[in-house]
mmCIF file of C-alpha atoms in Angstrom:
data_model
loop_
_atom_site.group_PDB
_atom_site.id
_atom_site.type_symbol
_atom_site.label_atom_id
_atom_site.label_comp_id
_atom_site.label_asym_id
_atom_site.label_seq_id
_atom_site.Cartn_x
_atom_site.Cartn_y
_atom_site.Cartn_z
ATOM 1 C CA MET A 567 343.079 -79.772 15.251
ATOM 2 C CA MET A 568 340.938 -77.740 17.304
ATOM 3 C CA ALA A 569 337.952 -77.973 14.987
ATOM 4 C CA ALA A 570 338.432 -81.524 14.853
ATOM 5 C CA SER A 571 338.378 -81.685 18.672
ATOM 6 C CA SER A 572 335.245 -79.381 18.955
ATOM 7 C CA LYS A 573 333.553 -81.674 16.366
ATOM 8 C CA LEU A 574 334.306 -84.587 18.470
ATOM 9 C CA ASN A 575 333.118 -82.903 21.740
ATOM 10 C CA ALA A 576 329.904 -81.847 19.772
ATOM 11 C CA THR A 577 329.327 -85.393 18.839
ATOM 12 C CA GLU A 578 329.849 -86.809 22.291
ATOM 13 C CA SER A 579 327.702 -84.109 23.749
ATOM 14 C CA ARG A 580 324.890 -85.040 21.319
ATOM 15 C CA GLU A 581 325.299 -88.685 22.119
ATOM 16 C CA ARG A 582 325.268 -88.099 25.823
ATOM 17 C CA ALA A 583 322.110 -85.961 25.430
ATOM 18 C CA GLU A 584 320.437 -88.916 23.588
ATOM 19 C CA GLU A 585 321.424 -91.473 25.930
ATOM 20 C CA LYS A 586 318.745 -93.935 26.800
ATOM 21 C CA ILE A 587 319.230 -96.042 30.017
ATOM 22 C CA ARG A 588 317.727 -99.670 29.955
ATOM 23 C CA PRO A 589 316.081 -100.835 33.123
ATOM 24 C CA PRO A 590 317.501 -103.734 34.637
ATOM 25 C CA ARG A 591 316.233 -106.969 33.008
ATOM 26 C CA GLY A 592 313.122 -108.542 34.802
ATOM 27 C CA GLN A 593 312.643 -105.286 36.892
ATOM 28 C CA ARG A 594 308.928 -105.444 36.001
ATOM 29 C CA ALA A 595 308.575 -109.060 37.123
ATOM 30 C CA PHE A 596 310.465 -108.164 40.169
ATOM 31 C CA ASP A 597 308.056 -105.269 40.966
ATOM 32 C CA LEU A 598 305.112 -107.359 40.690
ATOM 33 C CA ALA A 599 306.420 -110.034 42.833
ATOM 34 C CA VAL A 600 307.058 -107.742 45.695
ATOM 35 C CA ALA A 601 304.351 -105.142 45.357
ATOM 36 C CA LEU A 602 301.246 -107.359 44.714
ATOM 37 C CA PRO A 603 301.775 -109.501 48.052
ATOM 38 C CA LEU A 604 302.752 -106.275 50.058
ATOM 39 C CA THR A 605 299.734 -104.718 48.837
ATOM 40 C CA VAL A 606 297.588 -107.623 49.986
ATOM 41 C CA LEU A 607 299.265 -107.850 53.425
ATOM 42 C CA LEU A 608 299.392 -104.242 54.161
ATOM 43 C CA THR A 609 295.697 -103.740 53.500
ATOM 44 C CA PRO A 610 294.945 -103.621 57.162
ATOM 45 C CA VAL A 611 297.492 -100.948 57.539
ATOM 46 C CA PHE A 612 296.314 -98.959 54.796
ATOM 47 C CA ALA A 613 292.704 -98.953 56.293
ATOM 48 C CA GLY A 614 294.161 -97.715 59.513
ATOM 49 C CA LEU A 615 296.038 -95.015 58.181
ATOM 50 C CA ALA A 616 293.249 -93.533 56.073
ATOM 51 C CA ALA A 617 290.861 -93.508 59.053
ATOM 52 C CA LEU A 618 293.668 -91.496 60.943
ATOM 53 C CA VAL A 619 294.110 -89.007 58.084
ATOM 54 C CA ARG A 620 290.390 -88.575 57.820
ATOM 55 C CA LEU A 621 290.122 -87.863 61.880
ATOM 56 C CA ASP A 622 292.985 -85.779 61.870
ATOM 57 C CA SER A 623 291.907 -83.036 59.352
ATOM 58 C CA ARG A 624 289.144 -81.971 56.757
ATOM 59 C CA GLY A 625 289.675 -83.340 53.610
ATOM 60 C CA PRO A 626 290.374 -86.452 51.166
ATOM 61 C CA VAL A 627 292.495 -89.278 52.351
ATOM 62 C CA PHE A 628 294.582 -89.250 49.187
ATOM 63 C CA PHE A 629 296.763 -86.774 48.036
ATOM 64 C CA LEU A 630 296.674 -86.848 44.061
ATOM 65 C CA GLN A 631 299.602 -84.834 41.844
ATOM 66 C CA GLN A 632 300.607 -85.035 38.381
ATOM 67 C CA ARG A 633 304.235 -86.187 38.091
ATOM 68 C CA VAL A 634 306.403 -86.918 34.980
ATOM 69 C CA GLY A 635 306.888 -90.765 34.112
ATOM 70 C CA ARG A 636 308.970 -92.896 31.759
ATOM 71 C CA TRP A 637 309.555 -91.121 28.685
ATOM 72 C CA GLY A 638 308.012 -88.029 29.976
ATOM 73 C CA ALA A 639 304.263 -89.234 30.126
ATOM 74 C CA PRO A 640 302.480 -87.709 32.808
ATOM 75 C CA PHE A 641 300.707 -89.771 35.440
ATOM 76 C CA THR A 642 298.900 -89.376 38.936
ATOM 77 C CA ILE A 643 300.947 -90.284 41.907
ATOM 78 C CA PHE A 644 299.432 -91.737 44.962
ATOM 79 C CA LYS A 645 300.128 -90.655 48.569
ATOM 80 C CA PHE A 646 298.411 -90.518 51.759
ATOM 81 C CA ARG A 647 297.632 -86.776 52.452
ATOM 82 C CA THR A 648 299.825 -85.150 54.765
ATOM 83 C CA MET A 649 299.103 -81.141 54.130
ATOM 84 C CA VAL A 650 296.066 -79.266 54.566
ATOM 85 C CA VAL A 651 293.361 -78.937 51.798
ATOM 86 C CA ASP A 652 294.601 -76.825 48.768
ATOM 87 C CA ALA A 653 298.211 -76.572 50.346
ATOM 88 C CA GLU A 654 299.789 -75.844 46.978
ATOM 89 C CA ARG A 655 297.732 -72.661 46.353
ATOM 90 C CA LEU A 656 298.964 -71.688 50.161
ATOM 91 C CA GLY A 657 302.705 -71.963 49.494
ATOM 92 C CA ALA A 658 305.653 -73.422 47.523
ATOM 93 C CA GLN A 659 305.435 -76.967 45.731
ATOM 94 C CA ILE A 660 308.489 -77.861 47.911
ATOM 95 C CA THR A 661 307.982 -78.726 51.732
ATOM 96 C CA ILE A 662 310.300 -77.468 54.156
ATOM 97 C CA GLY A 663 311.158 -78.418 58.086
ATOM 98 C CA ARG A 664 308.119 -77.706 60.068
ATOM 99 C CA ASP A 665 305.918 -76.120 57.247
ATOM 100 C CA PRO A 666 302.652 -75.050 58.995
ATOM 101 C CA ARG A 667 300.608 -76.796 56.235
ATOM 102 C CA ILE A 668 301.512 -80.134 57.602
ATOM 103 C CA THR A 669 298.851 -81.687 59.556
ATOM 104 C CA ARG A 670 299.567 -83.209 62.933
ATOM 105 C CA MET A 671 299.224 -86.771 61.124
ATOM 106 C CA GLY A 672 301.090 -85.693 58.241
ATOM 107 C CA HIS A 673 304.345 -85.212 60.297
ATOM 108 C CA LEU A 674 304.157 -88.746 61.587
ATOM 109 C CA LEU A 675 303.351 -90.098 58.028
ATOM 110 C CA ARG A 676 306.288 -88.203 56.382
ATOM 111 C CA ARG A 677 308.913 -89.107 59.250
ATOM 112 C CA THR A 678 308.169 -92.647 58.810
ATOM 113 C CA ARG A 679 307.709 -92.324 55.290
ATOM 114 C CA LEU A 680 304.261 -94.420 55.443
ATOM 115 C CA ASP A 681 302.636 -91.478 53.294
ATOM 116 C CA GLU A 682 304.544 -93.323 50.075
ATOM 117 C CA LEU A 683 302.776 -96.519 50.739
ATOM 118 C CA PRO A 684 299.916 -95.927 48.166
ATOM 119 C CA GLN A 685 302.600 -95.729 45.558
ATOM 120 C CA LEU A 686 302.559 -99.418 45.507
ATOM 121 C CA LEU A 687 299.508 -98.936 43.374
ATOM 122 C CA ASN A 688 301.433 -97.037 41.042
ATOM 123 C CA VAL A 689 303.596 -99.810 40.779
ATOM 124 C CA LEU A 690 301.071 -102.318 40.197
ATOM 125 C CA ARG A 691 299.766 -99.963 37.305
ATOM 126 C CA GLY A 692 302.945 -99.850 35.890
ATOM 127 C CA GLU A 693 303.499 -96.261 36.152
ATOM 128 C CA MET A 694 306.590 -96.787 38.750
ATOM 129 C CA SER A 695 308.818 -99.101 40.225
ATOM 130 C CA LEU A 696 310.042 -100.081 43.469
ATOM 131 C CA VAL A 697 313.456 -98.450 42.620
ATOM 132 C CA GLY A 698 313.873 -95.634 40.364
ATOM 133 C CA PRO A 699 314.456 -92.073 40.534
ATOM 134 C CA ARG A 700 311.882 -90.081 42.405
ATOM 135 C CA PRO A 701 309.274 -88.551 39.930
ATOM 136 C CA GLU A 702 309.040 -84.876 39.558
ATOM 137 C CA VAL A 703 306.466 -82.250 39.033
ATOM 138 C CA PRO A 704 306.362 -80.915 35.388
ATOM 139 C CA ARG A 705 308.003 -77.500 36.078
ATOM 140 C CA TYR A 706 311.151 -79.251 37.644
ATOM 141 C CA VAL A 707 311.389 -81.718 34.553
ATOM 142 C CA ALA A 708 310.967 -78.636 32.043
ATOM 143 C CA ALA A 709 314.643 -77.380 33.802
ATOM 144 C CA TYR A 710 316.510 -80.807 33.074
ATOM 145 C CA SER A 711 319.636 -80.501 31.010
ATOM 146 C CA ASP A 712 319.873 -82.668 27.768
ATOM 147 C CA ALA A 713 321.968 -84.985 29.733
ATOM 148 C CA GLN A 714 319.755 -84.974 32.803
ATOM 149 C CA ARG A 715 316.774 -85.941 30.586
ATOM 150 C CA ALA A 716 318.177 -89.428 30.367
ATOM 151 C CA ILE A 717 316.768 -90.113 33.509
ATOM 152 C CA LEU A 718 313.287 -90.284 31.799
ATOM 153 C CA SER A 719 314.475 -93.421 30.024
ATOM 154 C CA LEU A 720 313.393 -95.171 33.405
ATOM 155 C CA ARG A 721 310.292 -95.700 35.260
ATOM 156 C CA PRO A 722 310.303 -93.508 38.451
ATOM 157 C CA GLY A 723 310.540 -95.474 41.754
ATOM 158 C CA ILE A 724 309.446 -95.513 45.540
ATOM 159 C CA THR A 725 313.181 -95.347 46.633
ATOM 160 C CA SER A 726 316.497 -94.821 45.281
ATOM 161 C CA PRO A 727 320.142 -94.287 46.360
ATOM 162 C CA ALA A 728 319.502 -90.816 46.087
ATOM 163 C CA SER A 729 316.405 -90.712 48.151
ATOM 164 C CA ILE A 730 318.244 -92.456 50.684
ATOM 165 C CA ARG A 731 320.925 -90.096 50.533
ATOM 166 C CA PHE A 732 318.694 -87.034 50.710
ATOM 167 C CA ARG A 733 316.154 -88.514 53.037
ATOM 168 C CA ASN A 734 316.452 -85.565 55.280
ATOM 169 C CA GLU A 735 315.911 -83.056 52.439
ATOM 170 C CA SER A 736 313.209 -81.138 53.967
ATOM 171 C CA ASP A 737 315.667 -80.010 56.834
ATOM 172 C CA LEU A 738 318.261 -79.180 54.491
ATOM 173 C CA LEU A 739 315.941 -76.848 52.699
ATOM 174 C CA ALA A 740 314.619 -75.386 55.780
ATOM 175 C CA GLY A 741 317.918 -74.174 56.967
ATOM 176 C CA HIS A 742 318.793 -72.158 53.590
ATOM 177 C CA PRO A 743 317.357 -68.523 52.831
ATOM 178 C CA ASP A 744 316.429 -69.654 49.363
ATOM 179 C CA PRO A 745 315.087 -73.099 49.398
ATOM 180 C CA GLU A 746 313.554 -73.012 45.684
ATOM 181 C CA THR A 747 317.198 -71.838 44.395
ATOM 182 C CA LEU A 748 318.932 -74.453 46.630
ATOM 183 C CA TYR A 749 316.702 -77.288 45.400
ATOM 184 C CA ARG A 750 317.001 -76.484 41.664
ATOM 185 C CA SER A 751 320.575 -75.628 41.477
ATOM 186 C CA GLU A 752 322.158 -78.088 44.038
ATOM 187 C CA ILE A 753 319.948 -80.837 45.458
ATOM 188 C CA MET A 754 317.961 -81.843 42.290
ATOM 189 C CA PRO A 755 321.331 -82.047 40.023
ATOM 190 C CA ALA A 756 322.978 -84.008 42.847
ATOM 191 C CA LYS A 757 319.899 -86.293 43.091
ATOM 192 C CA LEU A 758 319.755 -86.890 39.105
ATOM 193 C CA SER A 759 323.537 -87.303 38.979
ATOM 194 C CA GLU A 760 323.679 -90.039 41.657
ATOM 195 C CA ASP A 761 320.422 -91.967 40.304
ATOM 196 C CA LEU A 762 321.640 -91.983 36.892
ATOM 197 C CA ALA A 763 325.194 -93.382 37.969
ATOM 198 C CA TYR A 764 323.162 -96.086 39.628
ATOM 199 C CA ALA A 765 320.968 -96.975 36.663
ATOM 200 C CA ARG A 766 323.948 -97.490 34.338
ATOM 201 C CA ARG A 767 324.892 -100.337 36.672
ATOM 202 C CA ALA A 768 321.557 -101.685 38.074
ATOM 203 C CA THR A 769 320.529 -105.105 38.373
ATOM 204 C CA ILE A 770 317.483 -106.786 40.314
ATOM 205 C CA TRP A 771 320.126 -107.729 42.958
ATOM 206 C CA SER A 772 321.387 -104.313 43.452
ATOM 207 C CA ASP A 773 317.433 -103.098 43.298
ATOM 208 C CA LEU A 774 316.778 -105.563 45.971
ATOM 209 C CA GLY A 775 319.716 -104.066 48.074
ATOM 210 C CA VAL A 776 318.139 -100.727 47.643
ATOM 211 C CA VAL A 777 314.996 -101.884 48.854
ATOM 212 C CA MET A 778 316.607 -103.508 51.809
ATOM 213 C CA GLN A 779 318.589 -100.337 52.761
ATOM 214 C CA THR A 780 315.673 -98.373 52.815
ATOM 215 C CA LEU A 781 313.735 -100.676 55.143
ATOM 216 C CA THR A 782 316.640 -100.665 57.359
ATOM 217 C CA ARG A 783 317.069 -96.952 57.374
ATOM 218 C CA LEU A 784 313.073 -96.636 58.227
ATOM 219 C CA LEU A 785 313.157 -99.137 60.882
ATOM 220 C CA SER A 786 316.231 -97.623 62.389
#
């Protein structure tokens, strides 16, 4: 009896580990229908923010970093630069609280999430979606459990239920004596669990709801 139960549990675990989640039907069309006109309409905003970033500190306008996308494929994510040049060589990959590497303009961009706007280009290129789990750097993805790797069945997104819930993640990390451990042992698993649960029931309409909720939180 015990042997049969163990065999059943092993089979369930293997199926769970090999789970592949399908994105909502029509998600790509939805992404293009929203991202393309938004990119055109926000062109003046892009130009203004780019000028402010250049005037505020030395360095490029954009911050480019390798992230892990759908099926584990690497891609380059676009953001407005919010930190000093070579910030990753000067400290950890995660950013906490009033990190001294963040520029004056960077604090404003991060608080308003305007630094994420260039990711509309990633959406247009098919590397990201408007709604989906936030893309991680390779070293964090390497620590995923088999069950957590199901998240790689999806395109990463600009926003998600977990990113709304943990919108003050930097402040949470700043109040902990070991931010790296807190992120890897508690925050990252919680975000993955929430986004996986959402993805299993997601529709285009629920994605639209997440987008609207994100905009509402930012405006408030």
